[in-house]
PDB file of C-alpha atoms in Angstrom:
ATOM      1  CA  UNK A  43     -18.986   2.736 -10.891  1.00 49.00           C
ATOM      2  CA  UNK A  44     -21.544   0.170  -9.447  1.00 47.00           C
ATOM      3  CA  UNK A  45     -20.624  -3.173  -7.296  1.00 54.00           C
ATOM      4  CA  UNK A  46     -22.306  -6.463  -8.314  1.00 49.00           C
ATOM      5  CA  UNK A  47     -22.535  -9.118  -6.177  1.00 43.00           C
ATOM      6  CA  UNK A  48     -23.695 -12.793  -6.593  1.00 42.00           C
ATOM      7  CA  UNK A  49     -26.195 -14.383  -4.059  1.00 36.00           C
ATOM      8  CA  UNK A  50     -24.998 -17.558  -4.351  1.00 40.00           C
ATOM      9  CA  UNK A  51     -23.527 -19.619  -0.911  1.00 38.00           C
ATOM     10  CA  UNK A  52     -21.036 -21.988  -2.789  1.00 39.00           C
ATOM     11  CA  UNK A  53     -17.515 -21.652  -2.777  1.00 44.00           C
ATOM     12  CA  UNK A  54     -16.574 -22.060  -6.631  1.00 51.00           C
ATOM     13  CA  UNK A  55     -12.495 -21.878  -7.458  1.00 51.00           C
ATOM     14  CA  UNK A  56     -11.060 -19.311 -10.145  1.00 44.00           C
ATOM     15  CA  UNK A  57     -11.557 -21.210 -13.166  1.00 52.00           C
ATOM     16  CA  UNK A  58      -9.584 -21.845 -16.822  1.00 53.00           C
ATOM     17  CA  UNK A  59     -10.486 -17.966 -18.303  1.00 53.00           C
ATOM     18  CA  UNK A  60      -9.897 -16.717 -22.247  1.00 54.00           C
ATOM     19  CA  UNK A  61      -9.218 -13.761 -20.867  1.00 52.00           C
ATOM     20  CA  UNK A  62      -5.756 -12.427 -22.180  1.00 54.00           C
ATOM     21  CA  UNK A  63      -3.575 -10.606 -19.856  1.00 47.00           C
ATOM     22  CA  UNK A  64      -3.294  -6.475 -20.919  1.00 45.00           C
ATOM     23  CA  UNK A  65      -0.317  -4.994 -20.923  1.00 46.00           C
ATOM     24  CA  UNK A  66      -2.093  -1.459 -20.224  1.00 45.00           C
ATOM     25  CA  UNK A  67      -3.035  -2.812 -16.770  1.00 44.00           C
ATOM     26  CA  UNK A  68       0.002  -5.133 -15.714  1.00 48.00           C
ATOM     27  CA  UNK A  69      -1.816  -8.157 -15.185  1.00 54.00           C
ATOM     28  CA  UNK A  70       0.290 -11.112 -13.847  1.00 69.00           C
ATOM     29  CA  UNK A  71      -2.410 -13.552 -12.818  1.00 77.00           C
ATOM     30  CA  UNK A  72      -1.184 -15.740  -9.557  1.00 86.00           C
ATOM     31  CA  UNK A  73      -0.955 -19.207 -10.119  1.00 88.00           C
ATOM     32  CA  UNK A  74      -3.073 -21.375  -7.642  1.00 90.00           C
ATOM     33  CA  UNK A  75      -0.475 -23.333  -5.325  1.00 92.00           C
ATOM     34  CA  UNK A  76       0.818 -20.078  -4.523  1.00 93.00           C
ATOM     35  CA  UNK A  77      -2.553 -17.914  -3.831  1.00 93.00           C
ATOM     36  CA  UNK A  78      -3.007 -20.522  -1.377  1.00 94.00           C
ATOM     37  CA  UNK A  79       0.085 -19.473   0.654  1.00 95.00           C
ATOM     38  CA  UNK A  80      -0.315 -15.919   0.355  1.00 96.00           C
ATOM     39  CA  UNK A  81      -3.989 -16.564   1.533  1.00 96.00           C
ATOM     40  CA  UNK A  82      -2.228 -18.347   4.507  1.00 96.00           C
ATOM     41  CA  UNK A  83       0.245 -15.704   5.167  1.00 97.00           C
ATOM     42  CA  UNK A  84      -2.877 -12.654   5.014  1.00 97.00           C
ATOM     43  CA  UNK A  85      -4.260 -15.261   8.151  1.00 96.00           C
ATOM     44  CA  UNK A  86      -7.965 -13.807   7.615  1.00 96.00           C
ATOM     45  CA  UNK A  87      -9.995 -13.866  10.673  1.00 93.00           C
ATOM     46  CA  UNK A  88     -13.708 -14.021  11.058  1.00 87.00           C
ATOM     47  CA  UNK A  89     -14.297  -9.886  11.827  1.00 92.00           C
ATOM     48  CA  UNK A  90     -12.005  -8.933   8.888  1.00 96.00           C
ATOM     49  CA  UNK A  91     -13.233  -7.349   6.058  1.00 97.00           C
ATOM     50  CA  UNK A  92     -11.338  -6.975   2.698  1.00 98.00           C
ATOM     51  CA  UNK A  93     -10.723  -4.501   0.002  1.00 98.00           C
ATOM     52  CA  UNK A  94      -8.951  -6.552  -2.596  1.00 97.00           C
ATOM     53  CA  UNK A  95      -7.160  -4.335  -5.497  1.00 96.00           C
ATOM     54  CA  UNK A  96      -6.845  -6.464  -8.688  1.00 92.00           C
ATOM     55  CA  UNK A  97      -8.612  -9.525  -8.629  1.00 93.00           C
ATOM     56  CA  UNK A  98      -7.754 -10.389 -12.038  1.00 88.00           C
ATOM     57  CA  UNK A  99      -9.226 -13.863 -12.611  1.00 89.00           C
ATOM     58  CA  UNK A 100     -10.298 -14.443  -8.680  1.00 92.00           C
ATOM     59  CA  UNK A 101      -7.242 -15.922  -7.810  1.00 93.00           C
ATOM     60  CA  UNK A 102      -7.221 -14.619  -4.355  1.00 95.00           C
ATOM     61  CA  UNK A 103     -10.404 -13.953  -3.794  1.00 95.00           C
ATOM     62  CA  UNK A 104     -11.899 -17.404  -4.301  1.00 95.00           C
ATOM     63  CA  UNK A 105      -9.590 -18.332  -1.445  1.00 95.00           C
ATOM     64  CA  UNK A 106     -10.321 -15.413   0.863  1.00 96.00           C
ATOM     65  CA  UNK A 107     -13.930 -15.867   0.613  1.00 95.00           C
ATOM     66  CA  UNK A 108     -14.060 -20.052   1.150  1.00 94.00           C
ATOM     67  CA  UNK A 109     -12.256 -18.297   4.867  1.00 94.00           C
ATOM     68  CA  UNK A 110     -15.661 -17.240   5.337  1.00 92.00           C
ATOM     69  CA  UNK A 111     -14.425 -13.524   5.497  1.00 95.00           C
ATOM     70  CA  UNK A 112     -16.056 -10.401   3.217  1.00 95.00           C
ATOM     71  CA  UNK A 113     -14.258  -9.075   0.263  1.00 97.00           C
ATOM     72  CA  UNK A 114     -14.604  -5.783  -1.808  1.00 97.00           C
ATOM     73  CA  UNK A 115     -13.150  -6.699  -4.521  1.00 97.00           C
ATOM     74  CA  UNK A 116     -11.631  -3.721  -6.860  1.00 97.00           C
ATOM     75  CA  UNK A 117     -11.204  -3.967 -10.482  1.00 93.00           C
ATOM     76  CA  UNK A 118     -10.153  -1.850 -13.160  1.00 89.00           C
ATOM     77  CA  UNK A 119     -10.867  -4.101 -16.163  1.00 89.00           C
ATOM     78  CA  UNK A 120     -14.662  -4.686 -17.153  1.00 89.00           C
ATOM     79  CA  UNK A 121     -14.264  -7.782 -18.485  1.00 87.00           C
ATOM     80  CA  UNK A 122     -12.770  -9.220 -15.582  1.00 88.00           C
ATOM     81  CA  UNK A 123     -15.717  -7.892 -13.799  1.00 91.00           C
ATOM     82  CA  UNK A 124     -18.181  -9.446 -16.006  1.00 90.00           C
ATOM     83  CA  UNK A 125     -16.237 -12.619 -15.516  1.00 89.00           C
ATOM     84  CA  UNK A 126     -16.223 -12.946 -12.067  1.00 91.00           C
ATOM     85  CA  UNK A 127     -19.434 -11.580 -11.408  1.00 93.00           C
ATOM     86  CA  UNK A 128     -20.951 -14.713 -12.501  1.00 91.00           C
ATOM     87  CA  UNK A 129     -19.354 -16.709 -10.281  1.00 93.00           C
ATOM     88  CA  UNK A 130     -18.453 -15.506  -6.324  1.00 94.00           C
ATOM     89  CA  UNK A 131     -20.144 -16.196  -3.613  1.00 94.00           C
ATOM     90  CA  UNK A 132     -22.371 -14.002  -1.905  1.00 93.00           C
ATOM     91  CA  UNK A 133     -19.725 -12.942   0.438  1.00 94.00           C
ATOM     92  CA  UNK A 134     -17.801 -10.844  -2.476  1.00 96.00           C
ATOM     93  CA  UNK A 135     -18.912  -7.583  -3.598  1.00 96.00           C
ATOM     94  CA  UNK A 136     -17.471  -6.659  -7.106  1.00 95.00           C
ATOM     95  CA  UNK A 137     -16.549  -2.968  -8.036  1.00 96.00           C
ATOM     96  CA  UNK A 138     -15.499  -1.791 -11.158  1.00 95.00           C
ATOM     97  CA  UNK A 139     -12.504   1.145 -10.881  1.00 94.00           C
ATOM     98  CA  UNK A 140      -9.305   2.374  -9.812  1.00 95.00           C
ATOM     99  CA  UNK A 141      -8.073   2.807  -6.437  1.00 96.00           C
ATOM    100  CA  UNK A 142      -6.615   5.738  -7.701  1.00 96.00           C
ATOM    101  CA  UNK A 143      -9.312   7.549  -8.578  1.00 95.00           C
ATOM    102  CA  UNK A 144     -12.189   5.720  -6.391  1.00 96.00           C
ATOM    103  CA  UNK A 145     -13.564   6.452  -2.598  1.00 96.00           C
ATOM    104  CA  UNK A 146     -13.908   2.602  -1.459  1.00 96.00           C
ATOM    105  CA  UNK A 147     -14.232   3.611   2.208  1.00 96.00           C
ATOM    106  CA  UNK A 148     -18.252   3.940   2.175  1.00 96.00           C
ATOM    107  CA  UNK A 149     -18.154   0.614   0.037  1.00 96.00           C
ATOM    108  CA  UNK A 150     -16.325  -1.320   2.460  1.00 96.00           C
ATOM    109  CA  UNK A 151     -18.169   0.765   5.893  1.00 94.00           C
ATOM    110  CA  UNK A 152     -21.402  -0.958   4.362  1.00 92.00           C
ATOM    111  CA  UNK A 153     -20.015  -4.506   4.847  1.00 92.00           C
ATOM    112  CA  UNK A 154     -20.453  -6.602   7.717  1.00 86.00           C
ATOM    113  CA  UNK A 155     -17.892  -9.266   8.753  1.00 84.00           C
ATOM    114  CA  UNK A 156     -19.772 -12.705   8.187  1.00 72.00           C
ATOM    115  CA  UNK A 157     -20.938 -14.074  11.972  1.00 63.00           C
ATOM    116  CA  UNK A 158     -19.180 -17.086  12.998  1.00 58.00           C
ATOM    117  CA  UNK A 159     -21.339 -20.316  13.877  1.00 60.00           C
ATOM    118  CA  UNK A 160     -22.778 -19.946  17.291  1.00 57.00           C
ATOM    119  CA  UNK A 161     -21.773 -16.161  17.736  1.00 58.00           C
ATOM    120  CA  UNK A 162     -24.741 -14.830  19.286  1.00 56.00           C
ATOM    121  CA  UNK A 163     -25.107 -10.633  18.219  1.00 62.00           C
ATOM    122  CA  UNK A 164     -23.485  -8.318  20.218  1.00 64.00           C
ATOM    123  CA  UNK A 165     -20.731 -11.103  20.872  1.00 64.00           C
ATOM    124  CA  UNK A 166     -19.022 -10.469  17.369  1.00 70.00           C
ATOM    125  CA  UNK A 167     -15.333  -9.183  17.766  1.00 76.00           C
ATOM    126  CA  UNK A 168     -15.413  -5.183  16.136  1.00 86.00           C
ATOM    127  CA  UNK A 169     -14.864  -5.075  12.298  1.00 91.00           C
ATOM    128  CA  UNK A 170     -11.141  -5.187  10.521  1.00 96.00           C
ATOM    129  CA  UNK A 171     -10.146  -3.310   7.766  1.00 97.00           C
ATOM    130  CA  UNK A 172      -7.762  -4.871   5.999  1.00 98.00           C
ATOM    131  CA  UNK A 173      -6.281  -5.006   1.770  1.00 98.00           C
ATOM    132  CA  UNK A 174      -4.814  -7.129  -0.043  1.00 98.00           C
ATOM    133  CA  UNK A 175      -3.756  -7.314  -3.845  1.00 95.00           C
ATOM    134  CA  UNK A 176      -1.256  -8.302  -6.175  1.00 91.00           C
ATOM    135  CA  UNK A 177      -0.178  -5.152  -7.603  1.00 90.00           C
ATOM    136  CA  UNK A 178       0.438  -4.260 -11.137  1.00 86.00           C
ATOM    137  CA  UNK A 179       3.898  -3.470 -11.393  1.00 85.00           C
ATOM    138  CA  UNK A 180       3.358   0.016 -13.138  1.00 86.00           C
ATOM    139  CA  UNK A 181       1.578   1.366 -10.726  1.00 91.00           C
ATOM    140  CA  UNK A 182       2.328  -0.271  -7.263  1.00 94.00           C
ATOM    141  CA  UNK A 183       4.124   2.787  -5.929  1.00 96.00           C
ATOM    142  CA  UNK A 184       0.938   5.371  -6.787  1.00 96.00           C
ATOM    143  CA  UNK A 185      -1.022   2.762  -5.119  1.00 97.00           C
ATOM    144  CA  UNK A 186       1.020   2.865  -2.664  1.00 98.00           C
ATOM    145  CA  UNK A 187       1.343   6.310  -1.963  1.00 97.00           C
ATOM    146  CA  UNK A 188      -2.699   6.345  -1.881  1.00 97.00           C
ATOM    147  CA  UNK A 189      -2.716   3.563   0.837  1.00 98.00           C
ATOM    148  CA  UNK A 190      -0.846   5.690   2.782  1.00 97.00           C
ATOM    149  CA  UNK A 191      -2.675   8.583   2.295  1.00 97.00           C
ATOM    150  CA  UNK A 192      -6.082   7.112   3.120  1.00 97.00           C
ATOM    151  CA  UNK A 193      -4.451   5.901   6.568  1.00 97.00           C
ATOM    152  CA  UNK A 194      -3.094   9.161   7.065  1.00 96.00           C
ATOM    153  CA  UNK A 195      -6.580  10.898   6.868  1.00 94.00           C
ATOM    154  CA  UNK A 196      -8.575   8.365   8.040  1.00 95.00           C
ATOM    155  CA  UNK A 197      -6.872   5.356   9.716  1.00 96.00           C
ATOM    156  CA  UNK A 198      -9.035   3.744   8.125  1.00 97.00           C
ATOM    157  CA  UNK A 199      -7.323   0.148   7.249  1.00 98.00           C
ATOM    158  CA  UNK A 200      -5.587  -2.032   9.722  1.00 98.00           C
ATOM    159  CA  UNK A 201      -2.887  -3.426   7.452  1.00 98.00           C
ATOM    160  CA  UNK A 202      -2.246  -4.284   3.830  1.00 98.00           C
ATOM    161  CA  UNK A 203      -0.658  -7.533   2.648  1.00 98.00           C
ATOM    162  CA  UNK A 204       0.448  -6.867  -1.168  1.00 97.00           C
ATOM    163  CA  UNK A 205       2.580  -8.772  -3.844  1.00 94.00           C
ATOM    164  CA  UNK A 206       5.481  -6.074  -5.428  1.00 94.00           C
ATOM    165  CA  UNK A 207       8.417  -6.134  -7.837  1.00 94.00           C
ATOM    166  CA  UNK A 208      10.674  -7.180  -5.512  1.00 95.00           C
ATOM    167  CA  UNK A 209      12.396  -3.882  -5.718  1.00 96.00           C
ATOM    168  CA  UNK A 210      10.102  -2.147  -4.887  1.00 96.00           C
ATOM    169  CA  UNK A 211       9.901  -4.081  -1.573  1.00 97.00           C
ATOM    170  CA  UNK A 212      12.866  -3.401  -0.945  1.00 97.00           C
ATOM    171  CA  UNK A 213      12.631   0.200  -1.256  1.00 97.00           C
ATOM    172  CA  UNK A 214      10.200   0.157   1.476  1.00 98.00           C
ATOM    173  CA  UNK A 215      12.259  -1.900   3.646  1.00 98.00           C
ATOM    174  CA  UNK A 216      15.126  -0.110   2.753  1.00 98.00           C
ATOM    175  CA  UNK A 217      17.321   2.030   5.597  1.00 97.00           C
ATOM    176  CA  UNK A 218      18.784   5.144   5.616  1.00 97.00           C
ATOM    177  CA  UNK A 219      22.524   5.255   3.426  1.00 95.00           C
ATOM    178  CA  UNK A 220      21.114   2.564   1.232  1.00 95.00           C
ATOM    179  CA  UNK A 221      20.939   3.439  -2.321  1.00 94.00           C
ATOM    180  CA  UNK A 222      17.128   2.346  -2.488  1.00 95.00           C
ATOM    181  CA  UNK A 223      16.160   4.336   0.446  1.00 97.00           C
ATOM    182  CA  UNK A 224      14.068   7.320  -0.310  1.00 97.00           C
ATOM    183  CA  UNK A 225      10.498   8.896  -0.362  1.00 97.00           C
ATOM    184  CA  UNK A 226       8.735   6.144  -0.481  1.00 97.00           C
ATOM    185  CA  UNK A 227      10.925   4.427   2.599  1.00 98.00           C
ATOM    186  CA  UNK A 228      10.206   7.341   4.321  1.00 98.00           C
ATOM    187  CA  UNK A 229       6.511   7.938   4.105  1.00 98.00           C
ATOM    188  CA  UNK A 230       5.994   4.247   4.899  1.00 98.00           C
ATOM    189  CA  UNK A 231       8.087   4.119   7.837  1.00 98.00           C
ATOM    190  CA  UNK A 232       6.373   6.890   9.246  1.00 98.00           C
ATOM    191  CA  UNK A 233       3.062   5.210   9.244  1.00 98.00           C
ATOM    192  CA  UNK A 234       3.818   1.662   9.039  1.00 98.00           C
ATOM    193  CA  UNK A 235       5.272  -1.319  10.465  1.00 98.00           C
ATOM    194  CA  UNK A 236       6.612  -3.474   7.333  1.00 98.00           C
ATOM    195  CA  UNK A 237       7.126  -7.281   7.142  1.00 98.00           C
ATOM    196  CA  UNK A 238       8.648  -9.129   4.332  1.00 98.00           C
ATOM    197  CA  UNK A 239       6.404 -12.352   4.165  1.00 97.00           C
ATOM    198  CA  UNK A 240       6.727 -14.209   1.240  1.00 95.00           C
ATOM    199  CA  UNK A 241       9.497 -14.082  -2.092  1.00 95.00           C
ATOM    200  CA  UNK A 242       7.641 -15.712  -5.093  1.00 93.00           C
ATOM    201  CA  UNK A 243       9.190 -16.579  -8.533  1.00 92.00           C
ATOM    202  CA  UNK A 244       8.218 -15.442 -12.059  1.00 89.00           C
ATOM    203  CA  UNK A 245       6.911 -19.044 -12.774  1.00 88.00           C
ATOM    204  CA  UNK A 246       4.573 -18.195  -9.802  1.00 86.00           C
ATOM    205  CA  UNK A 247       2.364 -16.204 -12.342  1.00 86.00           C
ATOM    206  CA  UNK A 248       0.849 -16.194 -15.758  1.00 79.00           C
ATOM    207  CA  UNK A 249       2.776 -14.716 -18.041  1.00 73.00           C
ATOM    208  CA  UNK A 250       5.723 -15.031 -16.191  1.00 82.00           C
ATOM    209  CA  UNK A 251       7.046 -11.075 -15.374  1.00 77.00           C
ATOM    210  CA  UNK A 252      10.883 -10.783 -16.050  1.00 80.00           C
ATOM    211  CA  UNK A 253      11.463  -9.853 -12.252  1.00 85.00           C
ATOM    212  CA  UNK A 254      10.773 -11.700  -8.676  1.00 90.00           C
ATOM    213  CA  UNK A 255       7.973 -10.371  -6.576  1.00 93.00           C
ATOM    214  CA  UNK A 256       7.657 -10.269  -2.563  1.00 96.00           C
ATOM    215  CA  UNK A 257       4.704 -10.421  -0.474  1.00 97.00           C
ATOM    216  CA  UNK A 258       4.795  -8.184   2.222  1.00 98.00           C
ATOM    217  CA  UNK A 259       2.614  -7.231   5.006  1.00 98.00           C
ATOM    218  CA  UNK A 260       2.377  -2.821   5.925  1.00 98.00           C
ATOM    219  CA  UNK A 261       0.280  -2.632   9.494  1.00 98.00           C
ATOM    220  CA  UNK A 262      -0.224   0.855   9.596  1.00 98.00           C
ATOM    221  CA  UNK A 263      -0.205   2.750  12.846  1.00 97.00           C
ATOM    222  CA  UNK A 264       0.274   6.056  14.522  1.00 97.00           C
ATOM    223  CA  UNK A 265       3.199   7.469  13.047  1.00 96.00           C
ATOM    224  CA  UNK A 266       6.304   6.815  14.411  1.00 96.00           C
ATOM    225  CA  UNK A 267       8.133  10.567  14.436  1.00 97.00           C
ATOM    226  CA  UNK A 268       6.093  13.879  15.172  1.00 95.00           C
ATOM    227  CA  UNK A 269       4.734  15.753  12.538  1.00 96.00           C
ATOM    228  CA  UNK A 270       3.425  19.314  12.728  1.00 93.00           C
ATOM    229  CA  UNK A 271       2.787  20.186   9.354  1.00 94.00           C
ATOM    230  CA  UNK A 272       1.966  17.406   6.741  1.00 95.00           C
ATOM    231  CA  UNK A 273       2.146  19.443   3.570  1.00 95.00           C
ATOM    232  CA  UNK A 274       5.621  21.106   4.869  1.00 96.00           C
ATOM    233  CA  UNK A 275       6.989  17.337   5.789  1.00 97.00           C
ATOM    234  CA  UNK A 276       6.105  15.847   2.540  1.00 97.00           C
ATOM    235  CA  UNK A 277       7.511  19.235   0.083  1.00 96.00           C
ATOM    236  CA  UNK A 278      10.639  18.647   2.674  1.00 97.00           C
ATOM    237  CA  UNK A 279      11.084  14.828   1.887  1.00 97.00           C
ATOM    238  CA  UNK A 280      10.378  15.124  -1.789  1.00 97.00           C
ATOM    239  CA  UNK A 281      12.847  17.927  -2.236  1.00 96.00           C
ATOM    240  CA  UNK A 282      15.509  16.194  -0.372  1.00 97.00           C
ATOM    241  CA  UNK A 283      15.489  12.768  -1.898  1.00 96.00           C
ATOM    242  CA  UNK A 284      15.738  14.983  -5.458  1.00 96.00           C
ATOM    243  CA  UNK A 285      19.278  15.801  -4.030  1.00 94.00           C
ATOM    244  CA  UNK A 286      20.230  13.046  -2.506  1.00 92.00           C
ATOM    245  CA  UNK A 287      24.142  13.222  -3.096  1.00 90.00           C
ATOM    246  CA  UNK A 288      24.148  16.970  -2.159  1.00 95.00           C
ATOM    247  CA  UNK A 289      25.659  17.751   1.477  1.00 96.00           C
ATOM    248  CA  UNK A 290      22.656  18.845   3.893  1.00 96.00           C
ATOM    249  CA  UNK A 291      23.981  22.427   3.693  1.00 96.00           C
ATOM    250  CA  UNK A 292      23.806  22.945  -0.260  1.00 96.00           C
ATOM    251  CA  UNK A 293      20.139  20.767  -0.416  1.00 96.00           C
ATOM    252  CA  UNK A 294      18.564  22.764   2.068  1.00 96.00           C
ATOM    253  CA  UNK A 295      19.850  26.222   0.848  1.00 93.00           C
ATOM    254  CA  UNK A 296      17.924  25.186  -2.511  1.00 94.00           C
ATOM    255  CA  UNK A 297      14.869  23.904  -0.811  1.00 94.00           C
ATOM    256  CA  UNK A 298      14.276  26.906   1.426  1.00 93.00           C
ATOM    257  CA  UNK A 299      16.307  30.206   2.406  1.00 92.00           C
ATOM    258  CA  UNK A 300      16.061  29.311   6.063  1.00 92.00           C
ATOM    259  CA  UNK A 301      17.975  26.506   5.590  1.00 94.00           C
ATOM    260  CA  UNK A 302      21.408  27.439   7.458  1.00 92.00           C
ATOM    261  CA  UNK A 303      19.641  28.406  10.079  1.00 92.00           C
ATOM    262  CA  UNK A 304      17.468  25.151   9.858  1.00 95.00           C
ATOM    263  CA  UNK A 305      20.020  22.993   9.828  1.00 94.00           C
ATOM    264  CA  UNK A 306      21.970  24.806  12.912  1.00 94.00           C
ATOM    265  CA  UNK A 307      19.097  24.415  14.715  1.00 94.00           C
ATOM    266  CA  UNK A 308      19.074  20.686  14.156  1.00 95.00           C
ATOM    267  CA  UNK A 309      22.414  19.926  14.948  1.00 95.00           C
ATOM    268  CA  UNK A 310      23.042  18.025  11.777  1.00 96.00           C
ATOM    269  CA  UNK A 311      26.402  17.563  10.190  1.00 96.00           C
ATOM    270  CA  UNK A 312      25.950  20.046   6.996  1.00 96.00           C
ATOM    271  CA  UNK A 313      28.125  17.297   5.027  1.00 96.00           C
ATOM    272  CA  UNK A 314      25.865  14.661   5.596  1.00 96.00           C
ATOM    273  CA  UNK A 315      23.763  13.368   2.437  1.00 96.00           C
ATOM    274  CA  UNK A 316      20.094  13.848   2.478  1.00 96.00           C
ATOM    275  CA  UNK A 317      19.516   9.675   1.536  1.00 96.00           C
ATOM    276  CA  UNK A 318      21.461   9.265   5.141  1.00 97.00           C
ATOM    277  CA  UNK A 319      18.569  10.803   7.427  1.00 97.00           C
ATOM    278  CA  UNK A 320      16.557   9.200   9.529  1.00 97.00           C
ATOM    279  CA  UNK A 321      12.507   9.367   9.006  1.00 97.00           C
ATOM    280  CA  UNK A 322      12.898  11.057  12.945  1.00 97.00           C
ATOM    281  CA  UNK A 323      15.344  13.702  11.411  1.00 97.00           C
ATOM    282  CA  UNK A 324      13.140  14.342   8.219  1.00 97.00           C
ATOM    283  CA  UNK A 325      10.425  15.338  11.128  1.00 97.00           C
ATOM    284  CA  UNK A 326      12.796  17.270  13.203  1.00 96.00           C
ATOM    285  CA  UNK A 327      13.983  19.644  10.277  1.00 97.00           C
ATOM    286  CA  UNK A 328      10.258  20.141   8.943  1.00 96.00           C
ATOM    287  CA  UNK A 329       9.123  20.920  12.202  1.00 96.00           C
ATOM    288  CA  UNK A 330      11.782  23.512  12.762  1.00 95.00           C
ATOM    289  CA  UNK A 331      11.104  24.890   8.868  1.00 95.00           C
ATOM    290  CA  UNK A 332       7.420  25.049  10.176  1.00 93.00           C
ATOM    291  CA  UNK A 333       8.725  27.198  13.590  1.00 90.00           C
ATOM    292  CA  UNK A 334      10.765  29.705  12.088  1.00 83.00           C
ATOM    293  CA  UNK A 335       8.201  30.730   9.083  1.00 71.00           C
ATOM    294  CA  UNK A 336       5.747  31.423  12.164  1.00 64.00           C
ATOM    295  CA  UNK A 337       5.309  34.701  12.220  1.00 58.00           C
ATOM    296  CA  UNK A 338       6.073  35.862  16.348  1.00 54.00           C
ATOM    297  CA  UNK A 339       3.103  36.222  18.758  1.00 46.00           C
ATOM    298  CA  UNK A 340       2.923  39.883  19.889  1.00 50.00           C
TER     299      UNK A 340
END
């Protein structure tokens, strides 16, 4: 996996493509009038720098770019590749792969913000890292699960702004006791902030999906409950949300012998359901999991 780039100054819009949308990959391309608003809700600045994931026929990133801003741009199909590649400016770099499967942080460490007019060096504000994408439905939650993985090891990327199935934004969004509260709520809670920008139609892309999408903004941070033991937090969570109309008592007796003595230590109601805790008591029970499995100092 190589990027391309063009060296070419001029802003040029996405254009008419015979490119037919695959199935395989999702692809809903965004119609113009409404790249344009999601371009004005991302509100690029002059030191950001993006990764874009999916940009299909350059919807987005024509946009970005004409901001004047840097752009990795991320795509899994070739021909879409070869497609754009003839036509960005020089402040897009094209990459062909999956942000499953590829490391785009030294791609995107090599890129320097463009220099506003009159900005002498050393005066230039410090480098953003920021995505954006309009994800294929099929795999928007592995994505992202990644995204919050690479912040979790890294911190790495200041925020994401990405188009969803609108149910899946609301999963994020979701609280605890709501029947679309669950892992995912909870691992982006931890590490993010979440915003709900932007609710856009089917007739807002080509074809039109059979569901409404949602813009929404993730600024990732430090995480917002204490976690001792990442690997212990996540089996926790994951196991939990698999029983999530158990009472406390029977769920944690399954997940891990401890468990009465886990959940006395808590002070949780045993007859609470696991889909009512809050991302602070996920944390409290994994870190007491994580204390009583450590074996006493002598």
């Amino acid at each position: 996996m190589s990027p391309t780039s063009s060296h070419r100054s001029s802003h040029r819009p996405a254009h008419r493509s015979s490119h037919r949308p695959r199935k395989r990959f999702g692809q809903h391309f965004l119609a113009a009038p409404w790249a344009l608003k999601v371009v004005d809700a991302i509100d690029p600045a002059a030191a950001d720098v993006f990764l874009e994931i999916g940009p299909g026929r350059g919807a987005l990133t024509f946009p970005l770019a004409a901001r004047g801003v840097s752009v990795l741009a991320l795509e899994i199909d070739r021909d879409l590749v070869s497609d754009l590649a003839t036509r960005v400016p020089q402040n897009v770099t094209l990459l062909s792969g999956d942000i499953l499967a590829t490391n785009v942080i030294p791609f995107l460490a090599g890129l320097q913000p463009r220099r506003p007019p009159g900005t002498a060096t050393g005066d230039e504000p410090p480098r953003r890292f920021r995505v954006v994408g309009n994800l294929p439905y099929n795999v928007a939650t592995p994505i992202l699960f990644r995204l919050i993985e690479i912040h979790r090891h890294s911190a790495f990327f200041a925020d994401a702004t990405i188009m969803l199935q609108k149910e899946v934004a609301d999963r994020l969004l979701a609280r605890p006791g709501r029947k679309d509260y669950g892992a995912l709520s909870v691992f982006a809670q931890l590490h993010a902030r979440i915003d709900r920008l932007l609710d856009l139609p089917p007739g807002a892309f080509t074809p039109k999906p059979k569901v409404r999408s949602t813009l929404v903004r993730l600024t990732f941070g430090p995480p917002s409950a204490r976690i001792v033991d990442e690997e212990l937090f996540d089996r926790l969570v994951k196991a939990l949300f698999s029983q999530r109309r158990k009472t406390l008592t029977n769920a944690l007796k399954r997940f891990d012998p401890t468990g009465p003595a886990v959940l006395a230590l808590a002070g949780l109601d045993g007859r609470r359901r696991p889909e009512t805790l809050q991302v602070t008591e996920f944390a409290r029970l994994a870190e007491l999991f994580a204390s009583v499995r450590r074996p006493p100092v002598l």
